[in-house]
mmCIF file of C-alpha atoms in Angstrom:
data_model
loop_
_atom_site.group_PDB
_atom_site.id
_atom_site.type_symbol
_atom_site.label_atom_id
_atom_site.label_comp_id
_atom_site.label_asym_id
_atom_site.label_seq_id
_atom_site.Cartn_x
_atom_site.Cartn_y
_atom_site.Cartn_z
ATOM 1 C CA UNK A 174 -0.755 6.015 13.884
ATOM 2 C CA UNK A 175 -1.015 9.314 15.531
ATOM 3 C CA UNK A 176 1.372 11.780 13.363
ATOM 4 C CA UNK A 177 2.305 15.044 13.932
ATOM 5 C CA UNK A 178 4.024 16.103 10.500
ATOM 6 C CA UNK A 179 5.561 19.486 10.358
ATOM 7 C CA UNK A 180 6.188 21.055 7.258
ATOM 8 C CA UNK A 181 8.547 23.690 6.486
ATOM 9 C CA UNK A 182 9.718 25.332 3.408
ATOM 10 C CA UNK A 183 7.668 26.544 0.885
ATOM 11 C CA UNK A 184 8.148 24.894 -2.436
ATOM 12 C CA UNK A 185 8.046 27.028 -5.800
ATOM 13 C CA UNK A 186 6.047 25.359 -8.923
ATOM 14 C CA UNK A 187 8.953 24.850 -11.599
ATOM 15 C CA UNK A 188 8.807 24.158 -14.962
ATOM 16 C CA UNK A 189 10.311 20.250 -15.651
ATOM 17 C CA UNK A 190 12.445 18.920 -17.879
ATOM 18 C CA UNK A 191 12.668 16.085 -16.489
ATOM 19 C CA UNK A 192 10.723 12.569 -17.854
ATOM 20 C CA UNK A 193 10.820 9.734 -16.052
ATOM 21 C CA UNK A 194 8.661 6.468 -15.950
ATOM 22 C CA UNK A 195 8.450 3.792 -13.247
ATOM 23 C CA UNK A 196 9.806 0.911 -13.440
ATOM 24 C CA UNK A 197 8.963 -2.137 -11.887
ATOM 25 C CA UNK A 198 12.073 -4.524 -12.822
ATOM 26 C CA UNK A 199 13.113 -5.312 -9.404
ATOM 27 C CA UNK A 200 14.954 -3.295 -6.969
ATOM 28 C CA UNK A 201 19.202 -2.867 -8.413
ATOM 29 C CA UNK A 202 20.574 -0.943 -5.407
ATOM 30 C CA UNK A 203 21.727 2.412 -6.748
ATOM 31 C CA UNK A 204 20.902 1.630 -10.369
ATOM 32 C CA UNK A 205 19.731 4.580 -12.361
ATOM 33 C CA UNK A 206 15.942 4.214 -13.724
ATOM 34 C CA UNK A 207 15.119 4.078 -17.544
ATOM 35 C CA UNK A 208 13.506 7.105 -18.713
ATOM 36 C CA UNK A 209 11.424 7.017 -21.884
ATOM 37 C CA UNK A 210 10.844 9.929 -23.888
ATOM 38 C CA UNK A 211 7.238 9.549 -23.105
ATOM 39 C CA UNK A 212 5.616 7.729 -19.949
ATOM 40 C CA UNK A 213 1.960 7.442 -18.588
ATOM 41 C CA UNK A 214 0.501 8.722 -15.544
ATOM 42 C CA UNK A 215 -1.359 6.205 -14.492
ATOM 43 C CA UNK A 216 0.788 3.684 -12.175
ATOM 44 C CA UNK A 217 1.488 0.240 -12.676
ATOM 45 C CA UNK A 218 -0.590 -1.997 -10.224
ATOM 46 C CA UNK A 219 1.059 -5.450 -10.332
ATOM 47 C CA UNK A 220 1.575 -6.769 -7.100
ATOM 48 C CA UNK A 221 4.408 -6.399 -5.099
ATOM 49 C CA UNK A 222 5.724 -3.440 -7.251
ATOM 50 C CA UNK A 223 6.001 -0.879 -4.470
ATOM 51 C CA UNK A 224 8.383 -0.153 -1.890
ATOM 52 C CA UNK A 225 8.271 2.918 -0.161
ATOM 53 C CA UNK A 226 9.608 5.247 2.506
ATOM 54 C CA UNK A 227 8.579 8.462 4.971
ATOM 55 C CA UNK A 228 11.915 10.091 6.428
ATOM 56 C CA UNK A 229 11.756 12.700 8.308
ATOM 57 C CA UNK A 230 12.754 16.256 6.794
ATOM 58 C CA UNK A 231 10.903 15.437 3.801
ATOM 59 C CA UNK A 232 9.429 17.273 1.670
ATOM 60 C CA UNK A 233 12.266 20.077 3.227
ATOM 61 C CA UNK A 234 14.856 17.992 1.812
ATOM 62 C CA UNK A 235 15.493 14.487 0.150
ATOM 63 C CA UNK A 236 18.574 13.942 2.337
ATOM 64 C CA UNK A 237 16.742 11.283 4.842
ATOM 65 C CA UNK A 238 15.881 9.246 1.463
ATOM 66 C CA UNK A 239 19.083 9.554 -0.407
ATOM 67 C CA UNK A 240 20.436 8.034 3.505
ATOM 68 C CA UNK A 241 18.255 5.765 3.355
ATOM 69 C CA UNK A 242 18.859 4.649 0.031
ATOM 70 C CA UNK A 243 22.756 4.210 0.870
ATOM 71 C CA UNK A 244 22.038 2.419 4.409
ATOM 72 C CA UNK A 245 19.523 -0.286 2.395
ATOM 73 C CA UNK A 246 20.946 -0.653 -1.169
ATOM 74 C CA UNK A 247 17.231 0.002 -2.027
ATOM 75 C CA UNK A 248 15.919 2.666 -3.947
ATOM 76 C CA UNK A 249 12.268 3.398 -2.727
ATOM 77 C CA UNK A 250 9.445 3.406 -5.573
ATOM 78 C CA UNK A 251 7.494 6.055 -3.238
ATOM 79 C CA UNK A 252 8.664 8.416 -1.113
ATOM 80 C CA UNK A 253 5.841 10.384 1.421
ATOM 81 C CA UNK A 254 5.726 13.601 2.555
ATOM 82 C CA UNK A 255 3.222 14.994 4.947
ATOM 83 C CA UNK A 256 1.116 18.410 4.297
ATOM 84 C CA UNK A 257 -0.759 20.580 6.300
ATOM 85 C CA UNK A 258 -4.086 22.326 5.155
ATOM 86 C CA UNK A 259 -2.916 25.720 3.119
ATOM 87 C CA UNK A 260 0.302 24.250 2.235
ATOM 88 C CA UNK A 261 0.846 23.950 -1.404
ATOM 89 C CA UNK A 262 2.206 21.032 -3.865
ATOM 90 C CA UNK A 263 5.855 20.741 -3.069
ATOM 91 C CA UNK A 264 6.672 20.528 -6.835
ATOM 92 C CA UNK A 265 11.025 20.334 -5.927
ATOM 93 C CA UNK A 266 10.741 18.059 -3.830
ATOM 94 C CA UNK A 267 8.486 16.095 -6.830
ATOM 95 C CA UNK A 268 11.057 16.771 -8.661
ATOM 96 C CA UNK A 269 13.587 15.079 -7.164
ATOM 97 C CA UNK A 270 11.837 12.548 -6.194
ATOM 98 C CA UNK A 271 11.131 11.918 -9.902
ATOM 99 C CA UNK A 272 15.330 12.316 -10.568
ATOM 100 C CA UNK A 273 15.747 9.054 -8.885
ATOM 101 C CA UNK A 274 12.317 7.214 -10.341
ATOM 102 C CA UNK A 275 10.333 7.563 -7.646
ATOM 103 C CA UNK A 276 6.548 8.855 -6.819
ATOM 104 C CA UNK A 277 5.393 11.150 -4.813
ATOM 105 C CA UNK A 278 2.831 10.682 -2.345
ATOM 106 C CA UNK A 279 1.474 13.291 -0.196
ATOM 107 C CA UNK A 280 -0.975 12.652 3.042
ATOM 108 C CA UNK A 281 -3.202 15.896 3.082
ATOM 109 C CA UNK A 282 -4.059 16.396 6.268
ATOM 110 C CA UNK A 283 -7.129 19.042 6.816
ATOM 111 C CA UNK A 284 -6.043 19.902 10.821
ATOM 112 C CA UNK A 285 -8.971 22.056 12.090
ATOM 113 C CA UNK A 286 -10.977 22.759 8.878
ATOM 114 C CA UNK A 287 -14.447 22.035 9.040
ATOM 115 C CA UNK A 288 -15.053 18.934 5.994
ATOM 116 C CA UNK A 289 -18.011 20.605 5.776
ATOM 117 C CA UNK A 290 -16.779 23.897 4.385
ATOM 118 C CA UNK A 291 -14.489 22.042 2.246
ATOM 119 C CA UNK A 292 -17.498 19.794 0.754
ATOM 120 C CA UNK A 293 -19.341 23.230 0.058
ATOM 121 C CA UNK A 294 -16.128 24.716 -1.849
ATOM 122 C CA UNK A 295 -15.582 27.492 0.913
ATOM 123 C CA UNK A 296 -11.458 26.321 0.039
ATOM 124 C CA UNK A 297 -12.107 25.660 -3.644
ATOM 125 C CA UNK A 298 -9.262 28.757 -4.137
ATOM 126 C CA UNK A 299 -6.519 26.795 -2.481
ATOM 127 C CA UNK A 300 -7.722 23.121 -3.808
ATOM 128 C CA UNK A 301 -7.680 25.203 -7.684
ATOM 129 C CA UNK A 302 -4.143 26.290 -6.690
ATOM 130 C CA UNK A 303 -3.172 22.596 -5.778
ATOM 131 C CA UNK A 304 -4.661 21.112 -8.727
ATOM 132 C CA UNK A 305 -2.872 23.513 -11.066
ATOM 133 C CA UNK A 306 0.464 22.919 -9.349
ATOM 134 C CA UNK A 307 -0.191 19.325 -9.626
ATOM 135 C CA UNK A 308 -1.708 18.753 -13.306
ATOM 136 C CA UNK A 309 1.629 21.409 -14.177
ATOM 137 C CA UNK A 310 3.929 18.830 -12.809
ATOM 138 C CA UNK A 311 2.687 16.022 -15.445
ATOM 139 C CA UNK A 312 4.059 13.313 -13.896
ATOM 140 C CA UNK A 313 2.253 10.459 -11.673
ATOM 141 C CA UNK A 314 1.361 12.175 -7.930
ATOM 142 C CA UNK A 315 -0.742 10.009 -5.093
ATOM 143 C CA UNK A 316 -2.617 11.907 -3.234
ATOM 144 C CA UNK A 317 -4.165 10.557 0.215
ATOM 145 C CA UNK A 318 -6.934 13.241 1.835
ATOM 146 C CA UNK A 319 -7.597 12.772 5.673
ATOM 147 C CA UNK A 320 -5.803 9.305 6.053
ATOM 148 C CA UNK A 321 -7.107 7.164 9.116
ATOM 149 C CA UNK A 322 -10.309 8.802 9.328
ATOM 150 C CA UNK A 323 -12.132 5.545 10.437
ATOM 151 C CA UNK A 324 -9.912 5.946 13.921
ATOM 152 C CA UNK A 325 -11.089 8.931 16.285
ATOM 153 C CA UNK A 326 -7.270 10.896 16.874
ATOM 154 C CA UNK A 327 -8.131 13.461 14.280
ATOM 155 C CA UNK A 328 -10.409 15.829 13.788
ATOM 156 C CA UNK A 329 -11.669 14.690 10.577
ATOM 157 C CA UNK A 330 -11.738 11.379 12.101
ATOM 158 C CA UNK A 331 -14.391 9.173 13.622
ATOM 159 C CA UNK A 332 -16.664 10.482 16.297
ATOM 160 C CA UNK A 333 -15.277 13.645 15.186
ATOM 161 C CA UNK A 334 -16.761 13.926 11.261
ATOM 162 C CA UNK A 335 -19.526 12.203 10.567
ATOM 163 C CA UNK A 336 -18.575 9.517 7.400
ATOM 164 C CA UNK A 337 -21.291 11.487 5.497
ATOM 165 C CA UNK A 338 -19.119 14.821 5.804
ATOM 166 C CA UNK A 339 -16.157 13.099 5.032
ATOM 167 C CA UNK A 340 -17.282 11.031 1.458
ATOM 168 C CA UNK A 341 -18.702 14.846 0.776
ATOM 169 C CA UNK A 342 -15.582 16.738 1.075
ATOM 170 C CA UNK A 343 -13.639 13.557 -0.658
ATOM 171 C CA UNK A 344 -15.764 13.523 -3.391
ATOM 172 C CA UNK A 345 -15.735 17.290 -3.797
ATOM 173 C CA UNK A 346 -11.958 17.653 -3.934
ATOM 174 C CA UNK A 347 -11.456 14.796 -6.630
ATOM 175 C CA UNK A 348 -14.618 16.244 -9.162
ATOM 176 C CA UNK A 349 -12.523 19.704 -8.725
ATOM 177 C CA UNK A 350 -9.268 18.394 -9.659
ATOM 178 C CA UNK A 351 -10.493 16.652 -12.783
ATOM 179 C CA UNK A 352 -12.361 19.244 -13.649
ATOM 180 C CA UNK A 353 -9.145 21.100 -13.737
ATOM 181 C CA UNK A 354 -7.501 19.072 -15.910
ATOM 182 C CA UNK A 355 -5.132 17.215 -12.838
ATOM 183 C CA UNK A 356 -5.926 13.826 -14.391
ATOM 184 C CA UNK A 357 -1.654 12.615 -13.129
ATOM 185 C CA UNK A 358 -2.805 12.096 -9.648
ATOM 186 C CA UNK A 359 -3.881 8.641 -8.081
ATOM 187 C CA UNK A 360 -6.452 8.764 -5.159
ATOM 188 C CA UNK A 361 -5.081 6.657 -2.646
ATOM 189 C CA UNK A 362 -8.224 6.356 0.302
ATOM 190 C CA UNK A 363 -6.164 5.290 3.229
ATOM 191 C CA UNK A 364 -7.987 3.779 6.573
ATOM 192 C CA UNK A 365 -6.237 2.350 9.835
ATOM 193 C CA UNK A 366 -6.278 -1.129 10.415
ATOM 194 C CA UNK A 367 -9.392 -2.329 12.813
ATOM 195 C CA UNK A 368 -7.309 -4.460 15.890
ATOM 196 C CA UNK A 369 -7.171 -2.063 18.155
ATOM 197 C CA UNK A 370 -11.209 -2.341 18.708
ATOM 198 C CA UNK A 371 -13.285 0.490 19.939
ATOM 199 C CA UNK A 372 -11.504 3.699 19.011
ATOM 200 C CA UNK A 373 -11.417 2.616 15.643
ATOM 201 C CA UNK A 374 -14.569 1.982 13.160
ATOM 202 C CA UNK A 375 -15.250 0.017 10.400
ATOM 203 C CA UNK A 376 -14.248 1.185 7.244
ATOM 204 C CA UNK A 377 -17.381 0.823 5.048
ATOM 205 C CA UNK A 378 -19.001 3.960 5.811
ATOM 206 C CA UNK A 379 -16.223 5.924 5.117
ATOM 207 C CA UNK A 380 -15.829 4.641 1.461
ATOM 208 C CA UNK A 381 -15.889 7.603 -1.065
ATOM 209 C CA UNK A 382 -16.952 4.932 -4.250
ATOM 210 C CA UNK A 383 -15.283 3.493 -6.721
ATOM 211 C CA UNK A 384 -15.549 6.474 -9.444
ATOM 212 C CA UNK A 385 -13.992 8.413 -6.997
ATOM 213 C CA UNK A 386 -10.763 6.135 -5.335
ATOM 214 C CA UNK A 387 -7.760 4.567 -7.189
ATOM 215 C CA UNK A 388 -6.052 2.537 -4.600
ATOM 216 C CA UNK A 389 -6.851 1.592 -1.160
ATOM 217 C CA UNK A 390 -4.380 2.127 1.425
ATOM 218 C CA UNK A 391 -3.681 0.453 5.188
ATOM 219 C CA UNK A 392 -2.271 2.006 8.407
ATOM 220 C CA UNK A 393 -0.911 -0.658 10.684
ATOM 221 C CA UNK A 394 2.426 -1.232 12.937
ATOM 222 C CA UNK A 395 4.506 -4.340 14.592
ATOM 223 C CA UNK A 396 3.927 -2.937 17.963
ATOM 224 C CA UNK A 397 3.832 -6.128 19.570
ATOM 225 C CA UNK A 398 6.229 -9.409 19.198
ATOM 226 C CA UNK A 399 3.424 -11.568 18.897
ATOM 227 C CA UNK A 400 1.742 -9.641 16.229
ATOM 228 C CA UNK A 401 2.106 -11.303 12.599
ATOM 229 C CA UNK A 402 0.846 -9.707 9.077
ATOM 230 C CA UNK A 403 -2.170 -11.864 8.790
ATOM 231 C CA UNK A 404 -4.272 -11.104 11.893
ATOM 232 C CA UNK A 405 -2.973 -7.861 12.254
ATOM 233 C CA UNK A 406 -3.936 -6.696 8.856
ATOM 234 C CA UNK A 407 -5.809 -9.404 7.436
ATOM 235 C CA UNK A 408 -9.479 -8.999 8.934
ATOM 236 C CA UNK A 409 -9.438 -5.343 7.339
ATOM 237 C CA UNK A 410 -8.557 -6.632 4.370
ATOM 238 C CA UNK A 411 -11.241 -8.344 4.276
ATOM 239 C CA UNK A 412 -13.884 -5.725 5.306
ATOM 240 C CA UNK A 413 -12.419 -3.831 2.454
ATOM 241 C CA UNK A 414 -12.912 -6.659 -0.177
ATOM 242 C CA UNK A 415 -16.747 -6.610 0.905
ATOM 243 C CA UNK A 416 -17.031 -3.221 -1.105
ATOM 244 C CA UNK A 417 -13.956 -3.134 -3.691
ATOM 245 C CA UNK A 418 -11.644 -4.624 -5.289
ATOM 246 C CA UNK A 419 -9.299 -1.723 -5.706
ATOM 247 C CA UNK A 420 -5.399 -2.622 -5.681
ATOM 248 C CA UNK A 421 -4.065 -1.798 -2.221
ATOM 249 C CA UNK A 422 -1.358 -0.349 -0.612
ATOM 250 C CA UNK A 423 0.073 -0.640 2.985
ATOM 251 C CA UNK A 424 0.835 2.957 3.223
ATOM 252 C CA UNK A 425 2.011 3.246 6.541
ATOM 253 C CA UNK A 426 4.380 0.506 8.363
ATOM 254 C CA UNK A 427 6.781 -0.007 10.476
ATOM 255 C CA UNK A 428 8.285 -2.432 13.189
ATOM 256 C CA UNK A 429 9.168 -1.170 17.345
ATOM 257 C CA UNK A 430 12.878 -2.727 17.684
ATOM 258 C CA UNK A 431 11.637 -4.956 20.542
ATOM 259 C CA UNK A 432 9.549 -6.641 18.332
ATOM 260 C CA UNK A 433 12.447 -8.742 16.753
ATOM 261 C CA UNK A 434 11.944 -6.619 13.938
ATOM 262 C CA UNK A 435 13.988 -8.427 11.360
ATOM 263 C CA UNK A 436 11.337 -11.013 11.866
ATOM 264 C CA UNK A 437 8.472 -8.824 11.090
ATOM 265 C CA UNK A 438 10.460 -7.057 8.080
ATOM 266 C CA UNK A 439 10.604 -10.642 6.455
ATOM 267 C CA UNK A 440 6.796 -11.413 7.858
ATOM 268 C CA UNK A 441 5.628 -8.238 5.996
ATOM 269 C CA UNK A 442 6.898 -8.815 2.756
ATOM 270 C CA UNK A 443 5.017 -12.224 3.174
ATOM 271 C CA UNK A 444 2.181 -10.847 3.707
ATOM 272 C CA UNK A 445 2.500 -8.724 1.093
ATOM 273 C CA UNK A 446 3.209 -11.100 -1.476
ATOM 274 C CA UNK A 447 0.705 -13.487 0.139
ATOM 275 C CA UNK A 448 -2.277 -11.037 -0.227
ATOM 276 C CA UNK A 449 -1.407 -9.637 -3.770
ATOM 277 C CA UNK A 450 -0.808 -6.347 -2.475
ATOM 278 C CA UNK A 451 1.055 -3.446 -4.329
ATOM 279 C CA UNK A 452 3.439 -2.900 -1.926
ATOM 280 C CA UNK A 453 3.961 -1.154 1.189
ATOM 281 C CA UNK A 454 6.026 2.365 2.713
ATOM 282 C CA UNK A 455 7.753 2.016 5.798
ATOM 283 C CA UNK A 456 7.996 4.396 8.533
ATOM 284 C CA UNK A 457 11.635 5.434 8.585
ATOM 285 C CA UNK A 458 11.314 7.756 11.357
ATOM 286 C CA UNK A 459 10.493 7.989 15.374
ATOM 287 C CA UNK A 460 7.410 9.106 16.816
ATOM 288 C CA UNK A 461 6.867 7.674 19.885
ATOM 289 C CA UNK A 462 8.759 4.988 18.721
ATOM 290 C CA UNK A 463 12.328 4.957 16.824
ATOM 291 C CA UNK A 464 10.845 3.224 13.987
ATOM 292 C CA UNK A 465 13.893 3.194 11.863
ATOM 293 C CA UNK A 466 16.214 0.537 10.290
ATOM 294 C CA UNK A 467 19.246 0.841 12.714
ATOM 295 C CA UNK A 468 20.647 -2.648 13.163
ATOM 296 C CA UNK A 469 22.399 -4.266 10.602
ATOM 297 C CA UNK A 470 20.367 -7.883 10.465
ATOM 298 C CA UNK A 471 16.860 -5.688 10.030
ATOM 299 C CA UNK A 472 18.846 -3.809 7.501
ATOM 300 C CA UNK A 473 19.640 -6.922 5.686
ATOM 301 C CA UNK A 474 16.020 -8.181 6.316
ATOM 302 C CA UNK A 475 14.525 -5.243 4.611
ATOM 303 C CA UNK A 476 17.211 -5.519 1.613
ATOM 304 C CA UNK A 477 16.404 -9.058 1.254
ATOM 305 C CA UNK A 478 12.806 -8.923 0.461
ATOM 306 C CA UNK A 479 12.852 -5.746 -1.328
ATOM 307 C CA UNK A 480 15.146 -7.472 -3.678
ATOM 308 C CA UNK A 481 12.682 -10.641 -3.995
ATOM 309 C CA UNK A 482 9.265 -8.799 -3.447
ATOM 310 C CA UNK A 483 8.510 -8.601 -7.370
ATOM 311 C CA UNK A 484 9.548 -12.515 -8.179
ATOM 312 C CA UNK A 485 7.012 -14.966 -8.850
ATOM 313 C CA UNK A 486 5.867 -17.210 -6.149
ATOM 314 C CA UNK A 487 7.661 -20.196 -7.426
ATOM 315 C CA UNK A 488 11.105 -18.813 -7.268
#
């Protein structure tokens, strides 16, 4: 999907007090997490562990999650936030996110830097500052660099950056931030789902390697009412499994309202369980499209299989 995030406020890196581990016992409503004295940074990866949100505001505030937390009963495993190139780790908004046992994950989105110049380290000064911020925070952070890059509406997109440039600059930023010691952050590689045919590519060449990728994540909306999880998200699946067999995340979702989207809230957890994915984070917000949970039967839809997502099969 074509996003325009803006971020505002400048967060400061704080020192935390705070330990928290996720917890993958089923969604409780409003239910506090557990909090170990100690917790690992690397992420669970059964299936059907994740539910996530964007709202809009975020990382400026938390308000549009803590809404949507009291609209849905559900409180979301993963909560996005969008960030511009220069913009640095948003460490209270982390932090909050953390309060309620939840993960951070940011989209960085290089706007109108050359890949090249970040491959060659000409911006290894603000990824050091990032990584530092980030390996302070201790606690588990996804990052996603230059999601959708196999589609061609962003500059370091397809028939804009070559794959070549792109796997360069990927590769570049990960070695730098373990080298620094960040070793709390999951690299989520995020492509856009392949239906809509010629503006998008396939995602093979793209594909950074296994040493350097944790998860793999999807793009892909209901924009249609005929549109179901399978062949919508299914054949890129697929093409993905050719190459690795990384867990995977839909990491961008949603539903249009004239899709009968209660229908395509209870089709998408399907899916999910059906393919053994982690999870997915739904697109609380309008661009283009009011994307949100408004009606009371989609609320209920989403609250429904949030609440089973986790069971086994034969329940």
């Amino acid at each position: 999907m074509r996003l325009a995030a803006t971020i505002t406020a400048v967060g400061a890196v704080i020192a935390l007090s705070l330990i928290f581990a996720v917890r993958i016992e089923g969604y409780r409503g409003h239910a506090a997490p557990s909090r170990p004295p100690h917790q690992s940074t690397t992420l669970p990866v059964k299936p059907g562990s994740y539910v996530g949100v964007y709202e809009s505001g975020a990382p400026a505030s938390y308000a549009g999650v803590t809404r949507f937390t009291a609209k849905t009963g559900i409180e979301p495993r993963l909560v996005v936030y969008y960030s511009g190139w220069f913009e640095p780790f948003k460490a209270s908004f982390a932090t909050t996110a953390a309060r309620h046992g939840a993960v951070p994950l940011v989209q960085i989105n290089p706007k109108g830097v050359s890949l090249a110049a970040i491959a060659s380290g000409h911006y290894d000064s603000y990824l050091t500052s990032y990584a530092e911020a980030v390996r302070s925070y201790q606690h588990p952070v996804i990052l996603s660099f230059g999601h959708e890059m196999n589609g061609n509406w962003y500059s370091w997109g397809y028939r804009h950056t070559s794959p070549a440039v792109f796997v360069a600059a990927w590769r570049h930023i990960v070695t730098l931030f373990r080298e620094l010691g960040a070793r709390n952050v999951t690299w989520l590689w995020t492509v856009n789902i392949m239906h809509t045919g010629g503006s998008i590519s396939r995602p093979a060449p793209w594909w950074p390697g296994q040493k350097y990728v944790t998860w793999v994540g999807l793009d892909g909306y209901y924009y249609k009412p005929s549109w179901t999880f399978a062949p919508l998200f299914g054949p890129t699946i697929a093409a993905i499994r050719e190459f690795t067999h990384a867990p995977m995340l839909i990491a961008e979702t949603s539903a249009a309202p004239t899709t009968n989207q209660p229908a395509k809230i209870a089709d998408l957890f399907a899916g999910i369980r059906l393919y053994g994915l982690l999870g997915f984070v739904w697109f609380n917000s309008v661009h283009n499209v009011d994307w949100r949970l408004n009606t009371t039967p989609a609320i209920a839809a989403f609250r429904r299989g949030a609440i089973t997502l986790d069971r086994p099969r034969h329940e």
